[in-house]
PDB file of C-alpha atoms and ligand atoms in Angstrom:
ATOM      1  CA  UNK A 194    -114.518  37.848 163.086  1.00 82.00           C
ATOM      2  CA  UNK A 195    -116.294  34.735 161.790  1.00 85.00           C
ATOM      3  CA  UNK A 196    -114.211  31.575 162.188  1.00 93.00           C
ATOM      4  CA  UNK A 197    -113.230  29.810 158.992  1.00 96.00           C
ATOM      5  CA  UNK A 198    -114.107  26.176 159.519  1.00 98.00           C
ATOM      6  CA  UNK A 199    -113.163  23.990 156.575  1.00 98.00           C
ATOM      7  CA  UNK A 200    -113.878  20.389 155.718  1.00 98.00           C
ATOM      8  CA  UNK A 201    -111.736  18.215 153.494  1.00 98.00           C
ATOM      9  CA  UNK A 202    -113.797  15.217 152.326  1.00 98.00           C
ATOM     10  CA  UNK A 203    -112.466  12.167 150.529  1.00 97.00           C
ATOM     11  CA  UNK A 204    -112.234   8.405 150.561  1.00 97.00           C
ATOM     12  CA  UNK A 205    -108.644   8.295 151.893  1.00 97.00           C
ATOM     13  CA  UNK A 206    -108.144   4.619 151.028  1.00 97.00           C
ATOM     14  CA  UNK A 207    -105.411   5.140 152.135  1.00 97.00           C
ATOM     15  CA  UNK A 208    -104.263   8.704 152.845  1.00 98.00           C
ATOM     16  CA  UNK A 209    -101.260   9.555 150.648  1.00 97.00           C
ATOM     17  CA  UNK A 210     -98.549  12.228 150.749  1.00 97.00           C
ATOM     18  CA  UNK A 211    -100.641  14.126 148.196  1.00 96.00           C
ATOM     19  CA  UNK A 212    -103.573  14.330 150.635  1.00 97.00           C
ATOM     20  CA  UNK A 213    -101.230  15.338 153.460  1.00 97.00           C
ATOM     21  CA  UNK A 214     -99.822  18.109 151.311  1.00 97.00           C
ATOM     22  CA  UNK A 215    -103.364  19.504 150.880  1.00 97.00           C
ATOM     23  CA  UNK A 216    -104.185  19.090 154.603  1.00 98.00           C
ATOM     24  CA  UNK A 217    -101.045  21.034 155.592  1.00 98.00           C
ATOM     25  CA  UNK A 218    -101.853  23.860 153.188  1.00 98.00           C
ATOM     26  CA  UNK A 219    -105.438  24.033 154.477  1.00 98.00           C
ATOM     27  CA  UNK A 220    -104.278  24.000 158.115  1.00 98.00           C
ATOM     28  CA  UNK A 221    -102.213  27.104 157.366  1.00 98.00           C
ATOM     29  CA  UNK A 222    -105.157  28.927 155.795  1.00 98.00           C
ATOM     30  CA  UNK A 223    -108.177  28.115 157.970  1.00 98.00           C
ATOM     31  CA  UNK A 224    -108.968  28.235 161.696  1.00 98.00           C
ATOM     32  CA  UNK A 225    -109.802  24.560 161.629  1.00 98.00           C
ATOM     33  CA  UNK A 226    -109.794  21.689 159.160  1.00 98.00           C
ATOM     34  CA  UNK A 227    -112.060  18.686 159.536  1.00 98.00           C
ATOM     35  CA  UNK A 228    -110.730  15.869 157.377  1.00 98.00           C
ATOM     36  CA  UNK A 229    -113.748  13.680 156.852  1.00 98.00           C
ATOM     37  CA  UNK A 230    -113.937  10.188 155.411  1.00 98.00           C
ATOM     38  CA  UNK A 231    -116.843   9.752 153.006  1.00 97.00           C
ATOM     39  CA  UNK A 232    -118.578   6.436 153.631  1.00 96.00           C
ATOM     40  CA  UNK A 233    -119.797   5.649 150.142  1.00 87.00           C
ATOM     41  CA  UNK A 234    -121.871   2.476 149.691  1.00 85.00           C
ATOM     42  CA  UNK A 235    -120.757   2.228 146.048  1.00 89.00           C
ATOM     43  CA  UNK A 236    -117.038   2.040 146.850  1.00 86.00           C
ATOM     44  CA  UNK A 237    -115.473  -1.116 148.207  1.00 92.00           C
ATOM     45  CA  UNK A 238    -112.531   0.255 150.176  1.00 96.00           C
ATOM     46  CA  UNK A 239    -109.454  -1.810 150.976  1.00 96.00           C
ATOM     47  CA  UNK A 240    -109.220  -0.273 154.471  1.00 97.00           C
ATOM     48  CA  UNK A 241    -112.110  -0.167 156.926  1.00 96.00           C
ATOM     49  CA  UNK A 242    -113.486   3.089 158.259  1.00 96.00           C
ATOM     50  CA  UNK A 243    -111.578   2.551 161.545  1.00 97.00           C
ATOM     51  CA  UNK A 244    -108.312   1.800 159.735  1.00 98.00           C
ATOM     52  CA  UNK A 245    -108.589   4.878 157.519  1.00 98.00           C
ATOM     53  CA  UNK A 246    -109.425   7.018 160.545  1.00 98.00           C
ATOM     54  CA  UNK A 247    -106.500   5.635 162.523  1.00 98.00           C
ATOM     55  CA  UNK A 248    -104.058   6.368 159.664  1.00 98.00           C
ATOM     56  CA  UNK A 249    -105.367   9.918 159.244  1.00 98.00           C
ATOM     57  CA  UNK A 250    -105.144  10.599 162.993  1.00 98.00           C
ATOM     58  CA  UNK A 251    -101.592   9.322 163.054  1.00 98.00           C
ATOM     59  CA  UNK A 252    -100.312  11.300 160.075  1.00 98.00           C
ATOM     60  CA  UNK A 253    -101.930  14.607 161.107  1.00 98.00           C
ATOM     61  CA  UNK A 254    -101.147  14.455 164.850  1.00 98.00           C
ATOM     62  CA  UNK A 255     -98.682  17.376 164.591  1.00 97.00           C
ATOM     63  CA  UNK A 256    -101.358  19.688 163.139  1.00 98.00           C
ATOM     64  CA  UNK A 257    -103.276  21.062 166.099  1.00 97.00           C
ATOM     65  CA  UNK A 258    -106.170  22.585 164.150  1.00 98.00           C
ATOM     66  CA  UNK A 259    -106.944  19.388 162.239  1.00 98.00           C
ATOM     67  CA  UNK A 260    -109.489  16.798 163.322  1.00 98.00           C
ATOM     68  CA  UNK A 261    -110.613  13.571 161.712  1.00 98.00           C
ATOM     69  CA  UNK A 262    -114.200  12.476 161.237  1.00 98.00           C
ATOM     70  CA  UNK A 263    -116.460  10.349 158.996  1.00 98.00           C
ATOM     71  CA  UNK A 264    -119.739  11.075 157.276  1.00 97.00           C
ATOM     72  CA  UNK A 265    -122.363   9.476 155.082  1.00 96.00           C
ATOM     73  CA  UNK A 266    -125.105  11.186 153.119  1.00 95.00           C
ATOM     74  CA  UNK A 267    -124.913  14.616 151.553  1.00 97.00           C
ATOM     75  CA  UNK A 268    -121.674  16.530 152.008  1.00 98.00           C
ATOM     76  CA  UNK A 269    -123.471  19.864 152.309  1.00 98.00           C
ATOM     77  CA  UNK A 270    -125.675  18.569 155.135  1.00 98.00           C
ATOM     78  CA  UNK A 271    -122.587  17.340 156.920  1.00 98.00           C
ATOM     79  CA  UNK A 272    -120.874  20.713 156.438  1.00 98.00           C
ATOM     80  CA  UNK A 273    -123.927  22.471 157.890  1.00 98.00           C
ATOM     81  CA  UNK A 274    -123.894  20.170 160.924  1.00 98.00           C
ATOM     82  CA  UNK A 275    -120.275  21.226 161.552  1.00 98.00           C
ATOM     83  CA  UNK A 276    -120.909  24.948 160.908  1.00 97.00           C
ATOM     84  CA  UNK A 277    -118.311  24.706 158.159  1.00 97.00           C
ATOM     85  CA  UNK A 278    -118.182  27.472 155.567  1.00 95.00           C
ATOM     86  CA  UNK A 279    -115.501  26.028 153.284  1.00 98.00           C
ATOM     87  CA  UNK A 280    -115.121  22.717 151.435  1.00 98.00           C
ATOM     88  CA  UNK A 281    -111.560  21.942 150.407  1.00 98.00           C
ATOM     89  CA  UNK A 282    -110.714  19.914 147.337  1.00 97.00           C
ATOM     90  CA  UNK A 283    -107.365  19.182 145.788  1.00 95.00           C
ATOM     91  CA  UNK A 284    -106.852  19.869 142.087  1.00 93.00           C
ATOM     92  CA  UNK A 285    -104.100  17.762 140.609  1.00 89.00           C
ATOM     93  CA  UNK A 286    -104.518  17.912 136.865  1.00 86.00           C
ATOM     94  CA  UNK A 287    -106.872  19.279 134.261  1.00 85.00           C
ATOM     95  CA  UNK A 288    -108.661  15.930 134.270  1.00 84.00           C
ATOM     96  CA  UNK A 289    -109.907  16.639 137.831  1.00 87.00           C
ATOM     97  CA  UNK A 290    -111.504  19.883 136.756  1.00 91.00           C
ATOM     98  CA  UNK A 291    -114.779  18.821 135.150  1.00 93.00           C
ATOM     99  CA  UNK A 292    -115.844  16.554 138.018  1.00 94.00           C
ATOM    100  CA  UNK A 293    -114.776  19.071 140.651  1.00 95.00           C
ATOM    101  CA  UNK A 294    -116.486  21.933 138.818  1.00 95.00           C
ATOM    102  CA  UNK A 295    -119.765  19.994 138.710  1.00 97.00           C
ATOM    103  CA  UNK A 296    -119.544  19.014 142.389  1.00 97.00           C
ATOM    104  CA  UNK A 297    -118.658  22.485 143.547  1.00 97.00           C
ATOM    105  CA  UNK A 298    -121.494  24.160 141.634  1.00 97.00           C
ATOM    106  CA  UNK A 299    -123.991  21.537 142.827  1.00 98.00           C
ATOM    107  CA  UNK A 300    -122.902  22.010 146.419  1.00 98.00           C
ATOM    108  CA  UNK A 301    -123.178  25.769 146.019  1.00 97.00           C
ATOM    109  CA  UNK A 302    -126.722  25.373 144.673  1.00 98.00           C
ATOM    110  CA  UNK A 303    -127.595  23.297 147.741  1.00 98.00           C
ATOM    111  CA  UNK A 304    -126.048  25.838 150.118  1.00 98.00           C
ATOM    112  CA  UNK A 305    -124.820  29.161 148.693  1.00 97.00           C
ATOM    113  CA  UNK A 306    -123.115  29.964 152.008  1.00 96.00           C
ATOM    114  CA  UNK A 307    -120.559  27.171 151.613  1.00 97.00           C
ATOM    115  CA  UNK A 308    -117.736  27.805 149.156  1.00 97.00           C
ATOM    116  CA  UNK A 309    -115.381  25.236 147.669  1.00 98.00           C
ATOM    117  CA  UNK A 310    -111.723  26.194 147.775  1.00 98.00           C
ATOM    118  CA  UNK A 311    -109.337  24.321 145.475  1.00 97.00           C
ATOM    119  CA  UNK A 312    -105.770  23.790 146.552  1.00 97.00           C
ATOM    120  CA  UNK A 313    -102.988  22.439 144.375  1.00 95.00           C
ATOM    121  CA  UNK A 314    -100.610  19.907 145.866  1.00 94.00           C
ATOM    122  CA  UNK A 315     -96.890  20.017 145.178  1.00 94.00           C
ATOM    123  CA  UNK A 316     -96.338  19.101 141.520  1.00 92.00           C
ATOM    124  CA  UNK A 317     -94.604  15.862 142.491  1.00 92.00           C
ATOM    125  CA  UNK A 318     -98.011  14.541 143.645  1.00 92.00           C
ATOM    126  CA  UNK A 319    -100.104  15.644 140.683  1.00 89.00           C
ATOM    127  CA  UNK A 320    -100.401  12.182 139.135  1.00 89.00           C
ATOM    128  CA  UNK A 321    -100.952  10.359 142.401  1.00 90.00           C
ATOM    129  CA  UNK A 322    -104.139   8.684 143.614  1.00 93.00           C
ATOM    130  CA  UNK A 323    -104.983   5.986 146.128  1.00 94.00           C
ATOM    131  CA  UNK A 324    -105.992   3.345 143.527  1.00 93.00           C
ATOM    132  CA  UNK A 325    -102.586   3.599 141.879  1.00 93.00           C
ATOM    133  CA  UNK A 326    -100.821   3.205 145.207  1.00 95.00           C
ATOM    134  CA  UNK A 327    -103.021   0.220 146.145  1.00 94.00           C
ATOM    135  CA  UNK A 328    -102.388  -1.450 142.799  1.00 95.00           C
ATOM    136  CA  UNK A 329     -98.624  -0.942 142.967  1.00 95.00           C
ATOM    137  CA  UNK A 330     -98.521  -2.269 146.525  1.00 94.00           C
ATOM    138  CA  UNK A 331    -100.554  -5.338 145.557  1.00 93.00           C
ATOM    139  CA  UNK A 332     -97.742  -6.204 143.094  1.00 94.00           C
ATOM    140  CA  UNK A 333     -95.162  -5.588 145.778  1.00 91.00           C
ATOM    141  CA  UNK A 334     -93.806  -2.497 143.972  1.00 93.00           C
ATOM    142  CA  UNK A 335     -92.061   0.215 145.975  1.00 93.00           C
ATOM    143  CA  UNK A 336     -94.542   2.934 147.012  1.00 94.00           C
ATOM    144  CA  UNK A 337     -92.369   4.443 149.741  1.00 94.00           C
ATOM    145  CA  UNK A 338     -92.182   7.895 148.175  1.00 93.00           C
ATOM    146  CA  UNK A 339     -95.985   8.230 148.002  1.00 95.00           C
ATOM    147  CA  UNK A 340     -96.898   7.360 151.574  1.00 96.00           C
ATOM    148  CA  UNK A 341     -95.936   8.222 155.143  1.00 97.00           C
ATOM    149  CA  UNK A 342     -94.133   5.331 156.905  1.00 97.00           C
ATOM    150  CA  UNK A 343     -97.109   4.546 159.138  1.00 97.00           C
ATOM    151  CA  UNK A 344     -99.413   4.065 156.126  1.00 97.00           C
ATOM    152  CA  UNK A 345     -96.755   2.188 154.173  1.00 96.00           C
ATOM    153  CA  UNK A 346     -96.500  -0.303 156.987  1.00 96.00           C
ATOM    154  CA  UNK A 347    -100.298  -0.823 157.148  1.00 96.00           C
ATOM    155  CA  UNK A 348    -100.475  -1.293 153.387  1.00 95.00           C
ATOM    156  CA  UNK A 349     -97.662  -3.872 153.408  1.00 93.00           C
ATOM    157  CA  UNK A 350     -99.389  -5.767 156.218  1.00 93.00           C
ATOM    158  CA  UNK A 351    -102.704  -5.688 154.361  1.00 91.00           C
ATOM    159  CA  UNK A 352    -101.226  -7.372 151.294  1.00 90.00           C
ATOM    160  CA  UNK A 353     -99.044  -9.808 153.206  1.00 85.00           C
ATOM    161  CA  UNK A 354    -102.095 -10.934 155.256  1.00 65.00           C
ATOM    162  CA  UNK A 355    -103.941 -11.651 151.977  1.00 57.00           C
ATOM    163  CA  UNK A 356    -101.412 -14.274 151.014  1.00 52.00           C
TER     164      UNK A 356
HETATM  165  N1  COA B 200    -103.311  13.485 146.375  1.00 92.71           N
HETATM  166  C1  COA B 200    -103.425  12.221 145.992  1.00 92.71           C
HETATM  167  N2  COA B 200    -104.582  11.679 145.607  1.00 92.71           N
HETATM  168  C2  COA B 200    -105.678  12.439 145.619  1.00 92.71           C
HETATM  169  C3  COA B 200    -105.636  13.776 146.013  1.00 92.71           C
HETATM  170  C4  COA B 200    -104.372  14.304 146.394  1.00 92.71           C
HETATM  171  N3  COA B 200    -104.207  15.563 146.779  1.00 92.71           N
HETATM  172  N4  COA B 200    -106.879  14.287 145.912  1.00 92.71           N
HETATM  173  C5  COA B 200    -107.676  13.313 145.476  1.00 92.71           C
HETATM  174  N5  COA B 200    -106.951  12.188 145.284  1.00 92.71           N
HETATM  175  C6  COA B 200    -107.428  10.911 144.745  1.00 92.71           C
HETATM  176  C7  COA B 200    -107.962  10.021 145.795  1.00 92.71           C
HETATM  177  O1  COA B 200    -106.929   9.224 146.341  1.00 92.71           O
HETATM  178  C8  COA B 200    -108.981   9.214 145.048  1.00 92.71           C
HETATM  179  O2  COA B 200    -108.316   8.180 144.379  1.00 92.71           O
HETATM  180  P1  COA B 200    -109.027   6.812 144.064  1.00 92.71           P
HETATM  181  O3  COA B 200    -110.355   7.108 143.418  1.00 92.71           O
HETATM  182  O4  COA B 200    -108.030   6.194 143.189  1.00 92.71           O
HETATM  183  O5  COA B 200    -109.172   6.085 145.368  1.00 92.71           O
HETATM  184  C9  COA B 200    -109.487  10.128 143.965  1.00 92.71           C
HETATM  185  O6  COA B 200    -108.508  11.146 143.825  1.00 92.71           O
HETATM  186  C10 COA B 200    -110.819  10.692 144.291  1.00 92.71           C
HETATM  187  O7  COA B 200    -110.669  11.610 145.338  1.00 92.71           O
HETATM  188  P2  COA B 200    -111.458  11.684 146.703  1.00 92.71           P
HETATM  189  O8  COA B 200    -111.001  12.949 147.314  1.00 92.71           O
HETATM  190  O9  COA B 200    -111.297  10.475 147.524  1.00 92.71           O
HETATM  191  O10 COA B 200    -112.867  11.927 146.242  1.00 92.71           O
HETATM  192  P3  COA B 200    -114.040  10.969 145.997  1.00 92.71           P
HETATM  193  O11 COA B 200    -114.336  11.141 144.568  1.00 92.71           O
HETATM  194  O12 COA B 200    -113.853   9.602 146.517  1.00 92.71           O
HETATM  195  O13 COA B 200    -115.102  11.641 146.951  1.00 92.71           O
HETATM  196  C11 COA B 200    -116.697  13.256 147.740  1.00 92.71           C
HETATM  197  C12 COA B 200    -115.706  12.841 146.667  1.00 92.71           C
HETATM  198  C13 COA B 200    -116.661  12.415 148.959  1.00 92.71           C
HETATM  199  C14 COA B 200    -116.354  14.664 148.105  1.00 92.71           C
HETATM  200  C15 COA B 200    -118.106  13.224 147.076  1.00 92.71           C
HETATM  201  O14 COA B 200    -118.339  11.944 146.555  1.00 92.71           O
HETATM  202  C16 COA B 200    -119.205  13.582 148.028  1.00 92.71           C
HETATM  203  O15 COA B 200    -119.365  14.730 148.360  1.00 92.71           O
HETATM  204  N6  COA B 200    -120.003  12.586 148.482  1.00 92.71           N
HETATM  205  C17 COA B 200    -121.099  12.783 149.399  1.00 92.71           C
HETATM  206  C18 COA B 200    -122.451  12.736 148.680  1.00 92.71           C
HETATM  207  C19 COA B 200    -122.761  14.069 148.067  1.00 92.71           C
HETATM  208  O16 COA B 200    -122.874  15.073 148.728  1.00 92.71           O
HETATM  209  N7  COA B 200    -122.953  14.053 146.750  1.00 92.71           N
HETATM  210  C20 COA B 200    -123.225  15.226 145.987  1.00 92.71           C
HETATM  211  C21 COA B 200    -121.957  15.904 145.589  1.00 92.71           C
HETATM  212  S1  COA B 200    -122.284  17.232 144.479  1.00 92.71           S
END
């Protein structure tokens, strides 16, 4: 039977418990999951590519069918280069829908053989995103419940080194 190779693209600046929830669900559904960091020239990430990769490797090390990678350019081209047949996206709230709908249909137009599968994280993460976590951390607010310890530590260091 054909292997189900999935890719989970995102900025992961930084990876949160909400992302991990999606990665774990995908790892249980597909033969392999490639979590891939999108290198987008228009975003100015807080963490470098290497830092984001290191955090993702650390927090997914117990999932044997998950690997971490980076890409730039078109997502569909990247998926083709990895022989992936599934793109995973998380759907948190209705507000995600329009953007995700547009992306998924555009990607399908570019390659009809690659389907987008939407997974819903646990409801306790539905309002979470990385910008919110970064902003809270910059004001020294407690973000412990949103992040794994390893990432929490890196985020604290990032803001303490700014001062
Ligand atoms: N839990 C918590 N937060 C989540 C989440 C989850 N399960 N899922 C998404 N988010 C948050 C992210 O933290 C991010 O927050 P931020 O903007 O505050 O940093 C936000 O939702 C956006 O999600 P993300 O998954 O990082 O998507 P993106 O919009 O940065 O990237 C790509 C989308 C990379 C898939 C898209 O831009 C892409 O495909 N780019 C390549 C170029 C291309 O092919 N373009 C044509 C596409 S049709």
